C-alpha cells in the first residue's frame, strides 16, 4: 500500500484556486451544481459500463446522489455511488488537470466577477468552484470493481499543495466533505441547499436525496427523501415547459449564462421514435475552433444517458449546437462503432440537421439583425457545411452571408439571393474575389473595372472561403466566377455603356512589348497579356482558369501543406502612364518588368521571395530616367 504523498498544484491550477478563494464572490452557490453534475456523470458512466459488466454494480444497482450537512462541524457532504476513481485517476483528474482547460480558463478571465464565475463549468474546472466556500476539502473514492483496499483519499486547503493517500473504503463511488469557511454558514441550511438543487439540478434523472427536515435541521435518524423532480424536461410536452425552464436546462448543458438564440424541441413518432431538444447559442464557446472537442449533443436511450457523441449526432459544422437526442429504439449497449453504421442514427442526424437549418432560415427571414449576430459568431464555422454536407448544400448556401463591394464596412451581411436580385439582367455569373483580409480585397486592382461599371463582387476573406467556392460552383444556375482567374469578358454586362477600344487593337499595338516583358520575366510567369480589368493600376497577376490561385496557395503553405506551384499570368494596363511610356527596346525594361510583377504581387498580399532585389530595382529606377527617355525622377545636385 502506498504512503501518503504531497503534491504541488500546477501554476495554472494555483492561479485558478487563488481566483476561487479571493476573487469570485457572486454566484457561490454554483459549487453545489458543479458537484452534483460531476456525481451524476459518474453514475451515468457506471450505468453504461454495467450494461456489459454487471459486476461493477457490486450488488448496489440503485444509483443516486446524497447531500448532507452538519452545522456543528460546519461541513457539507456530497456522496455518489457512481464509477469512482483510482489513485492515478485522482491525481490526473484533480491534481494535474492540464487537459481540462485550466490555462484557457485563466486566459479568458475578464475581471468581471459575475461573468468569470459563469466560465467555471464551461471550461471543465467545476470541481474547483468548491474552494469559493471551502476552508478544506476531503475527497474519498474507490473505483467500481476494485478491492476495498484500493480506496483513495485526497485533501487540500486550496493552497499550493494537496495530499493523496490510500485507504480501505467499503462503498464504491466518491464522497466529498467540504469544511466551510466561517463566512459561508448560509449553506449550512437544508432549505437553502434544497433551493439550489431545485434551481440547477431538478431535471437530473437520478434521485438527489437529503435527510428529512425537523424544522431547519436534518433528522439524525430521519429517512432520506428525494428532493429533485427527476423528470427529463425534454420528455414533457412543449406546452408544459416554460421559457425559464428551457433556459435553465440550457445553462446546465452549456454553462452559458446567456439565453440561447433558438430552442428546437421535437418529438418524432412512427417507425422511428425519438425526442430531440437542441439549442443554438447566442455566443461562440471558447473551444469553437477545436474540431476534435465534441460535447455538444448527448445521446440518451429511453431517458438513460449513454454518451456525449456529437460526432454521430451532429456534423462538425454545427458543433456549437447543444442539446440531447433520446431514442426509444436503440439498444442500451450502444458503442461508438455501432453508431458509425446505424441507419436509425443516420436518419436522426439527417432530420436533426434539417430542423436546425429550417430554424436558421426562419430566423434570417423574421429577424435579419438577429441572424447577422448569429452569423458574426458562427458564420466561419457554418461555411464548412458547404464542403462537408452535400445533401444540404442548397439549404446551407441560402444561409450564407458575404461582404461585397456594395458595402464599406466589411460586414458579411449580403446573401446570395440579395446579390442575384441586384444583378443586371444581362449578367450571367456571380463574381467573387478571395483575399487574406478585407482591406486587401477591397483595394485589389482586380476590382477596378467592376467598380467602373458598378458590378457587385463578393469579397471572400475567410480561409474556408477558398474551399467554399470550389464546392459551391453555382447558385440559381449562375456560375460563381473569380475576378482574379482566367480571361475576363464583360461585354454582355456593360452592353449599352460607353464604348471601349477594341481589345484586338490594343493587343496588336502592345504585341512586341508583351513579348519582351515575358522574355524578361522568364520562368516567373505563365504568360503576359493586355488587361481589360484594370483602370488605375499598371499591372495585376491573374491565375489561369484551372489553377488554384495565389491566395489558396498561400493558405496551404501557411499550414504546412504542399501546394502545387502555378505560374501566374501578368496583365498590363495599356492606358497606364508607365505602360504607355515603356518601350520594347528600353535598356531598363527587365527592371521595369520585374518591378511591375512584384508590385502586382504585393497588391494582393503576397510576400516577395527577394525583397532586397525589389528594393534595389526600385531605387535604380527612381534615380534613373523614366522609361522611353523621359525626364529624370531624381535630378543630380
XYZ file of C-alpha atoms in Angstrom:
637
model
C 0.000 0.000 0.000
C 1.334 3.452 -0.961
C 2.106 6.031 1.683
C 0.567 9.486 1.730
C 2.172 11.770 -0.807
C 2.180 15.535 -1.056
C 1.965 17.146 -4.487
C 2.143 20.734 -5.676
C -0.559 22.132 -7.904
C 0.398 23.283 -11.359
C 0.925 27.010 -11.768
C -2.310 27.348 -13.757
C -4.269 25.466 -11.091
C -2.796 27.668 -8.360
C -3.966 30.717 -10.318
C -7.410 29.198 -10.560
C -7.569 28.353 -6.857
C -6.460 31.863 -5.919
C -9.272 33.196 -8.076
C -11.807 30.905 -6.422
C -10.759 31.820 -2.894
C -10.076 35.546 -3.243
C -11.898 36.951 -6.265
C -15.207 35.292 -7.113
C -17.826 36.460 -4.650
C -21.007 36.217 -6.731
C -22.927 33.056 -7.558
C -21.077 30.993 -4.970
C -23.990 28.583 -4.860
C -22.891 27.075 -8.162
C -20.337 24.952 -6.280
C -23.198 22.573 -5.414
C -24.399 22.493 -9.005
C -20.900 21.505 -10.147
C -20.513 18.721 -7.566
C -23.965 17.298 -8.358
C -23.202 17.431 -12.074
C -19.935 15.527 -11.552
C -21.687 12.976 -9.333
C -24.446 12.483 -11.907
C -21.880 11.951 -14.661
C -20.096 9.353 -12.506
C -23.354 7.443 -12.034
C -24.196 7.651 -15.749
C -20.760 6.256 -16.652
C -21.207 3.341 -14.266
C -24.676 2.570 -15.583
C -23.352 2.489 -19.132
C -20.340 0.287 -18.304
C -22.523 -2.062 -16.271
C -24.533 -2.894 -19.378
C -21.656 -5.150 -20.420
C -20.252 -5.914 -16.935
C -22.934 -6.004 -14.252
C -20.371 -6.983 -11.605
C -19.399 -3.299 -11.462
C -22.652 -2.603 -9.635
C -21.390 -4.675 -6.661
C -24.962 -5.619 -5.692
C -25.939 -1.954 -5.397
C -27.840 -1.014 -8.536
C -29.779 1.926 -7.107
C -27.717 4.884 -8.274
C -28.082 8.305 -6.739
C -26.554 11.364 -5.092
C -26.806 12.109 -1.347
C -26.325 15.539 0.217
C -25.883 16.009 3.953
C -24.703 18.811 6.240
C -23.553 19.224 9.819
C -23.911 22.678 11.377
C -21.689 21.881 14.331
C -18.827 20.555 12.197
C -19.518 23.220 9.512
C -19.440 20.575 6.771
C -21.428 19.710 3.665
C -21.088 16.187 2.251
C -21.900 15.196 -1.324
C -21.786 11.461 -1.974
C -22.455 9.316 -5.066
C -22.230 5.598 -5.786
C -21.056 6.031 -9.360
C -17.959 4.806 -11.164
C -15.441 6.264 -8.683
C -11.744 6.850 -9.374
C -8.465 5.027 -8.923
C -5.497 6.721 -7.261
C -3.941 7.514 -10.622
C -7.195 8.987 -11.893
C -7.485 11.179 -8.812
C -4.022 12.620 -9.446
C -4.685 13.010 -13.162
C -8.185 14.495 -12.944
C -7.898 16.613 -9.809
C -4.220 17.175 -9.132
C -2.917 17.887 -12.618
C -5.775 18.927 -14.862
C -3.879 20.392 -17.797
C -6.281 18.740 -20.218
C -9.380 20.284 -18.662
C -8.896 23.777 -19.980
C -7.476 25.453 -16.882
C -4.973 27.562 -18.803
C -7.635 28.654 -21.292
C -9.916 29.489 -18.373
C -7.310 31.723 -16.762
C -6.640 33.451 -20.093
C -10.361 34.023 -20.684
C -10.975 35.809 -17.378
C -12.363 39.293 -17.849
C -12.191 40.693 -14.318
C -15.988 40.823 -14.130
C -16.818 38.576 -11.174
C -20.284 37.544 -12.321
C -19.103 36.817 -15.841
C -15.991 34.968 -14.692
C -17.958 32.755 -12.325
C -20.065 31.596 -15.261
C -16.931 30.409 -17.045
C -16.202 27.829 -14.336
C -18.270 24.959 -15.653
C -17.813 25.901 -19.307
C -14.074 25.317 -19.033
C -14.357 21.978 -17.253
C -12.908 23.147 -13.946
C -16.149 22.893 -11.979
C -14.721 20.842 -9.098
C -12.522 23.762 -8.079
C -15.548 26.013 -7.589
C -15.874 24.310 -4.175
C -12.976 26.461 -2.958
C -15.191 29.550 -3.212
C -16.745 28.381 0.061
C -14.372 25.746 1.454
C -11.707 26.042 4.117
C -10.693 22.464 3.406
C -11.895 19.723 1.053
C -11.550 15.991 1.656
C -12.386 13.588 -1.142
C -12.529 9.798 -0.755
C -13.189 7.486 -3.663
C -12.979 3.889 -4.846
C -13.375 2.754 -8.419
C -16.169 0.274 -9.116
C -14.922 -3.300 -9.483
C -11.763 -2.819 -7.402
C -10.964 -4.226 -3.973
C -11.966 -2.185 -0.908
C -8.270 -1.775 -0.098
C -7.855 0.356 -3.223
C -9.643 3.424 -1.925
C -8.025 6.847 -2.243
C -8.143 9.934 -0.035
C -7.408 13.416 -1.484
C -7.236 16.535 0.672
C -6.393 20.190 0.164
C -6.989 23.593 1.719
C -6.771 25.263 -1.687
C -3.186 26.414 -1.143
C -0.239 25.296 -3.183
C -0.299 21.608 -2.173
C -2.593 18.617 -1.855
C -2.116 15.146 -0.350
C -3.083 11.760 -1.747
C -3.228 8.598 0.369
C -4.521 5.053 0.029
C -7.231 3.793 2.344
C -9.743 0.993 2.781
C -13.143 2.032 1.501
C -16.179 -0.206 1.527
C -18.655 1.631 -0.725
C -17.689 2.397 -4.312
C -18.057 5.883 -5.703
C -16.960 9.281 -4.417
C -17.615 11.296 -1.273
C -16.645 14.959 -0.918
C -16.619 16.607 2.518
C -16.475 20.404 2.431
C -15.339 22.209 5.577
C -16.925 25.633 5.121
C -15.264 28.916 5.961
C -16.935 30.863 8.755
C -18.234 33.395 6.251
C -20.184 30.745 4.309
C -22.581 29.499 7.006
C -25.577 30.332 4.809
C -25.056 26.969 3.113
C -25.494 25.080 6.390
C -29.222 25.242 5.874
C -31.379 22.461 4.487
C -33.847 24.769 2.782
C -31.043 26.743 1.145
C -29.436 23.578 -0.208
C -32.783 22.261 -1.462
C -33.470 25.524 -3.261
C -30.091 25.263 -5.041
C -30.906 21.698 -6.122
C -34.300 22.846 -7.409
C -32.761 25.750 -9.297
C -29.922 23.950 -11.063
C -30.388 20.182 -10.839
C -34.123 19.497 -10.769
C -34.048 17.810 -14.201
C -31.362 15.233 -13.346
C -32.968 11.814 -13.716
C -31.019 10.283 -10.821
C -32.504 10.782 -7.352
C -30.805 13.546 -5.361
C -31.516 12.760 -1.713
C -31.379 14.687 1.566
C -32.490 13.775 5.047
C -35.985 14.712 6.165
C -36.080 18.050 7.959
C -37.049 18.756 11.555
C -37.579 22.486 11.415
C -34.319 23.811 9.965
C -32.295 20.749 10.934
C -31.976 17.317 9.299
C -33.330 14.462 11.376
C -30.388 12.437 12.662
C -32.172 9.164 12.094
C -34.583 10.523 9.536
C -35.450 8.900 6.246
C -33.696 10.095 3.085
C -36.064 11.786 0.628
C -35.649 12.726 -2.999
C -35.501 16.499 -3.416
C -35.397 16.787 -7.217
C -38.261 16.112 -9.609
C -36.013 13.847 -11.644
C -38.167 14.109 -14.762
C -36.474 14.577 -18.107
C -37.520 18.027 -19.295
C -37.339 17.015 -22.941
C -39.888 14.209 -22.389
C -42.576 16.654 -21.286
C -44.991 18.261 -23.791
C -43.730 21.594 -25.092
C -46.846 23.384 -23.861
C -45.975 22.390 -20.288
C -42.435 23.810 -20.401
C -41.798 27.477 -19.678
C -39.111 29.568 -21.356
C -37.390 29.840 -17.996
C -37.257 26.034 -17.711
C -35.869 25.714 -21.230
C -33.200 28.298 -20.444
C -32.281 26.727 -17.103
C -31.809 23.370 -18.794
C -29.705 25.025 -21.488
C -27.493 26.532 -18.812
C -26.946 23.119 -17.223
C -25.906 21.724 -20.619
C -23.646 24.565 -21.716
C -22.790 26.625 -18.628
C -23.692 29.587 -20.801
C -25.485 32.259 -18.728
C -26.934 33.981 -21.790
C -30.252 32.826 -23.285
C -29.888 30.675 -26.393
C -30.566 32.192 -29.789
C -33.096 29.473 -30.604
C -34.653 26.411 -28.976
C -35.754 23.479 -31.158
C -37.821 20.803 -29.380
C -39.153 17.966 -31.497
C -40.840 14.584 -30.944
C -40.894 12.015 -33.748
C -43.228 9.024 -33.682
C -43.783 6.187 -36.116
C -41.267 3.679 -37.430
C -38.543 5.641 -35.684
C -39.293 7.177 -32.286
C -37.090 9.769 -30.640
C -37.114 13.160 -28.983
C -34.625 15.904 -29.767
C -34.010 19.160 -27.931
C -31.440 21.464 -29.498
C -30.196 24.912 -28.585
C -28.379 27.354 -30.856
C -26.189 29.530 -28.588
C -26.069 33.296 -28.784
C -22.284 33.360 -28.425
C -19.491 31.095 -29.585
C -17.984 28.759 -26.966
C -14.285 29.081 -26.187
C -13.435 25.824 -27.994
C -15.342 26.552 -31.213
C -12.247 26.061 -33.373
C -11.335 22.711 -31.831
C -12.970 20.279 -34.246
C -11.966 17.314 -32.074
C -13.726 18.561 -28.926
C -17.179 17.073 -29.410
C -19.517 17.512 -26.479
C -22.447 19.410 -27.910
C -25.138 16.723 -28.125
C -25.796 13.976 -25.599
C -27.332 10.630 -26.554
C -29.968 9.032 -24.332
C -31.845 5.783 -24.823
C -35.226 5.721 -23.070
C -34.123 8.523 -20.664
C -30.866 6.709 -19.809
C -27.712 8.668 -20.603
C -25.466 6.765 -22.996
C -22.695 9.114 -24.141
C -21.588 12.519 -25.310
C -21.318 11.925 -29.021
C -21.890 14.933 -31.228
C -19.746 13.317 -33.923
C -22.506 10.915 -34.951
C -25.484 13.038 -33.961
C -24.396 16.393 -35.371
C -21.990 17.308 -38.210
C -18.811 19.237 -37.443
C -20.044 22.494 -38.961
C -22.857 22.532 -36.348
C -20.582 21.565 -33.453
C -21.685 24.589 -31.436
C -25.267 23.267 -31.186
C -26.106 21.990 -27.700
C -28.804 19.532 -26.726
C -29.926 15.930 -26.419
C -31.324 13.110 -28.526
C -33.391 10.494 -26.682
C -34.146 7.387 -28.759
C -36.779 4.786 -27.979
C -35.394 2.279 -30.497
C -31.650 1.964 -29.919
C -30.264 -0.761 -27.642
C -28.815 0.326 -24.313
C -25.413 -1.216 -25.026
C -24.620 1.261 -27.771
C -20.977 1.557 -28.812
C -19.310 4.172 -30.976
C -18.691 1.513 -33.614
C -22.424 0.739 -33.572
C -23.260 4.397 -34.159
C -20.981 4.566 -37.196
C -23.029 2.058 -39.152
C -26.554 2.529 -37.844
C -29.377 3.588 -40.166
C -31.506 4.898 -37.292
C -28.701 7.228 -36.179
C -28.215 8.393 -39.777
C -31.919 9.242 -40.051
C -31.957 11.032 -36.712
C -28.885 13.029 -37.693
C -30.319 13.914 -41.110
C -33.647 15.039 -39.688
C -31.955 16.991 -36.891
C -29.767 18.916 -39.323
C -32.771 19.821 -41.466
C -34.634 21.058 -38.370
C -31.737 23.319 -37.406
C -31.286 24.676 -40.937
C -35.017 25.399 -41.189
C -34.897 27.223 -37.858
C -31.994 29.354 -39.086
C -33.861 30.084 -42.320
C -36.910 31.274 -40.364
C -34.696 33.410 -38.136
C -32.995 35.015 -41.152
C -36.395 35.870 -42.660
C -38.103 37.123 -39.487
C -35.216 38.865 -37.729
C -32.318 39.662 -40.110
C -30.396 41.612 -37.459
C -30.549 38.710 -35.029
C -29.425 36.346 -37.779
C -26.462 38.570 -38.606
C -25.490 38.450 -34.935
C -25.566 34.647 -35.219
C -23.515 34.830 -38.405
C -20.917 37.015 -36.731
C -20.403 34.345 -34.055
C -20.659 31.158 -36.112
C -20.515 32.063 -39.818
C -16.956 30.918 -40.444
C -17.722 27.506 -38.949
C -21.120 27.221 -40.619
C -19.470 27.689 -44.037
C -17.729 24.335 -43.530
C -21.109 22.765 -44.279
C -20.836 23.664 -47.963
C -17.813 21.375 -48.126
C -18.944 18.652 -45.696
C -22.676 18.307 -46.243
C -23.507 17.784 -49.897
C -27.055 16.647 -49.073
C -27.875 20.049 -47.593
C -25.628 22.237 -49.743
C -28.536 24.171 -51.263
C -30.136 24.868 -47.874
C -26.779 25.943 -46.485
C -25.982 28.214 -49.433
C -29.221 30.162 -48.868
C -27.987 30.953 -45.337
C -24.503 32.154 -46.317
C -23.620 35.806 -45.863
C -20.814 37.792 -47.534
C -19.165 41.176 -47.657
C -19.381 42.804 -51.093
C -18.231 45.868 -52.989
C -21.664 47.444 -52.347
C -20.669 47.972 -48.697
C -17.929 49.941 -46.997
C -17.886 48.309 -43.564
C -16.653 44.807 -44.407
C -19.557 43.113 -42.635
C -20.691 39.785 -44.007
C -24.336 40.748 -44.461
C -25.258 40.013 -48.092
C -26.932 36.745 -49.067
C -26.577 35.137 -52.468
C -30.258 35.921 -53.043
C -29.537 39.600 -52.346
C -26.694 39.505 -54.867
C -28.682 37.725 -57.580
C -31.656 40.065 -57.159
C -29.359 43.061 -57.742
C -27.629 41.620 -60.805
C -28.194 43.362 -64.154
C -30.448 41.302 -66.392
C -27.578 40.514 -68.777
C -25.073 39.464 -66.079
C -24.501 35.721 -66.327
C -22.105 34.999 -63.424
C -21.740 35.707 -59.707
C -18.354 37.393 -59.326
C -16.146 36.961 -56.281
C -12.625 37.731 -55.064
C -10.704 35.834 -52.373
C -8.040 37.575 -50.304
C -6.192 37.412 -46.972
C -8.303 40.151 -45.401
C -10.976 42.708 -46.160
C -8.553 45.577 -46.785
C -6.584 43.544 -49.322
C -9.831 42.530 -51.012
C -11.471 45.960 -51.291
C -8.252 47.581 -52.568
C -7.462 44.861 -55.089
C -6.733 46.062 -58.628
C -8.861 43.176 -59.905
C -11.941 45.159 -58.879
C -11.188 48.298 -60.882
C -13.242 47.534 -63.973
C -16.075 46.150 -61.831
C -16.248 49.381 -59.841
C -16.132 51.393 -63.041
C -19.243 49.604 -64.314
C -20.918 49.244 -60.889
C -20.844 45.440 -60.944
C -21.077 43.894 -57.470
C -18.349 41.467 -56.353
C -18.366 39.184 -53.302
C -15.312 39.784 -51.104
C -14.270 36.478 -49.513
C -11.654 36.791 -46.771
C -12.100 33.714 -44.531
C -9.651 30.874 -45.257
C -12.571 28.435 -45.607
C -13.930 30.545 -48.480
C -11.396 29.053 -50.906
C -12.937 25.631 -50.303
C -16.475 27.027 -50.307
C -16.191 28.374 -53.863
C -14.581 25.130 -55.017
C -17.666 23.205 -53.843
C -20.357 25.823 -54.439
C -19.728 26.289 -58.135
C -23.136 27.789 -58.964
C -26.215 29.312 -57.349
C -29.608 29.584 -59.026
C -27.965 28.258 -62.205
C -25.490 31.124 -62.210
C -21.813 30.099 -62.040
C -19.518 31.577 -59.410
C -16.536 33.162 -61.157
C -13.347 34.554 -59.652
C -12.390 38.024 -60.884
C -8.733 37.026 -60.412
C -8.825 33.915 -62.612
C -8.898 33.321 -66.319
C -9.846 35.733 -69.076
C -12.434 38.392 -68.303
C -15.282 39.145 -70.693
C -17.714 41.809 -69.508
C -19.070 42.731 -72.943
C -22.559 41.450 -72.191
C -22.686 43.054 -68.740
C -21.580 46.518 -69.863
C -23.670 46.499 -73.046
C -25.108 49.931 -73.724
C -22.407 51.759 -71.765
C -19.628 53.947 -73.194
C -17.805 52.064 -75.881
C -14.367 50.683 -75.097
C -11.419 50.426 -77.500
C -11.300 47.074 -79.172
C -9.163 44.510 -77.328
C -7.772 43.256 -80.619
C -6.322 46.671 -81.467
C -4.705 47.016 -78.059
C -3.269 43.525 -78.193
C -1.735 44.215 -81.595
C -0.284 47.562 -80.539
C 1.392 46.048 -77.490
C 2.310 42.716 -79.016
C 6.065 43.412 -79.111
C 6.168 44.938 -75.591
C 4.222 41.991 -74.165
C 6.704 39.599 -75.744
C 9.708 41.479 -74.335
C 8.189 41.600 -70.805
C 7.513 37.867 -70.958
C 11.131 37.257 -72.009
C 12.389 39.471 -69.187
C 10.321 37.658 -66.563
C 11.244 34.241 -67.945
C 10.026 31.493 -65.572
C 8.210 33.886 -63.182
C 5.088 33.970 -65.359
C 2.968 31.626 -67.383
C 2.033 34.401 -69.787
C 1.830 38.185 -70.224
C -1.177 39.859 -71.827
C -3.019 43.157 -72.175
C -5.648 43.555 -69.456
C -9.258 44.592 -69.772
C -9.865 44.515 -65.995
C -7.570 47.407 -64.928
C -8.405 51.103 -64.945
C -5.988 52.631 -62.397
C -3.200 50.125 -61.688
C -0.386 49.412 -64.151
C -0.497 45.617 -63.736
C -2.032 42.703 -61.867
C -1.477 38.971 -61.507
C -4.150 36.553 -62.650
C -4.398 32.795 -62.178
C -5.192 30.626 -65.160
C -8.746 29.326 -65.233
C -7.996 25.940 -63.664
C -5.054 26.868 -61.396
C -5.564 27.097 -57.632
C -4.791 30.806 -57.292
C -2.260 32.692 -55.190
C -4.462 33.086 -52.090
C -5.184 29.371 -51.755
C -1.523 28.580 -52.374
C -0.550 30.919 -49.506
C -3.149 29.352 -47.188
C -1.943 25.817 -47.868
C 1.681 26.738 -47.326
C 0.875 28.609 -44.099
C -0.492 25.393 -42.559
C 2.432 23.300 -43.736
C 0.729 21.586 -46.666
C 2.327 21.018 -50.009
C 0.709 23.218 -52.617
C 1.190 22.818 -56.355
C 3.008 25.872 -57.664
C 1.381 27.543 -60.651
C 2.922 30.426 -62.503
C 0.624 33.472 -62.644
C -0.326 35.493 -65.697
C 0.808 39.142 -65.680
C -1.757 41.517 -67.139
C -0.681 45.060 -68.063
C -2.909 48.126 -68.311
C -2.354 49.717 -71.747
C -3.801 53.032 -70.547
C -1.499 53.487 -67.553
C 1.302 56.093 -67.982
C 4.041 53.627 -67.029
C 2.894 51.069 -69.611
C 2.382 53.779 -72.250
C 5.948 55.027 -71.662
C 7.573 51.580 -71.732
C 9.413 50.745 -74.968
C 10.308 47.200 -76.068
C 13.937 48.218 -76.644
C 14.469 50.081 -73.335
C 17.695 49.185 -71.527
C 15.877 49.040 -68.202
C 12.843 47.068 -69.457
C 13.834 43.993 -67.443
C 13.906 46.062 -64.234
C 10.502 47.613 -65.009
C 9.023 44.199 -65.820
C 10.190 42.743 -62.517
C 9.037 45.777 -60.524
C 5.594 45.594 -62.141
C 5.399 41.892 -61.280
C 6.461 42.425 -57.653
C 4.096 45.357 -57.160
C 1.224 43.301 -58.548
C 2.120 40.517 -56.094
C 2.291 42.955 -53.160
C -1.112 44.411 -54.047
C -2.748 41.038 -53.444
C -0.983 40.400 -50.130
C 1.889 38.181 -51.259
C 5.333 38.163 -49.657
C 8.167 38.770 -52.091
C 10.678 35.962 -52.492
C 13.500 38.511 -52.954
C 12.529 41.794 -51.274
C 16.107 43.141 -51.403
C 16.210 42.702 -55.180
C 12.880 44.550 -55.470
C 14.142 47.486 -53.407
C 17.354 47.634 -55.426
C 15.418 47.769 -58.717
C 13.045 50.472 -57.446
C 15.946 52.607 -56.211
C 17.729 52.192 -59.519
C 14.664 53.256 -61.473
C 13.964 56.201 -59.145
C 17.448 57.576 -59.729
C 17.397 56.874 -63.460
C 15.285 58.075 -66.365
C 11.633 57.380 -66.934
C 11.030 54.617 -69.461
C 11.250 55.748 -73.024
C 13.665 58.619 -72.362
C 11.529 60.845 -70.112
C 12.906 63.298 -67.563
C 14.987 62.126 -64.594
C 12.893 61.454 -61.445
C 15.667 62.492 -59.038
C 17.962 65.115 -60.577
C 21.650 65.490 -59.926
C 22.538 68.142 -57.393
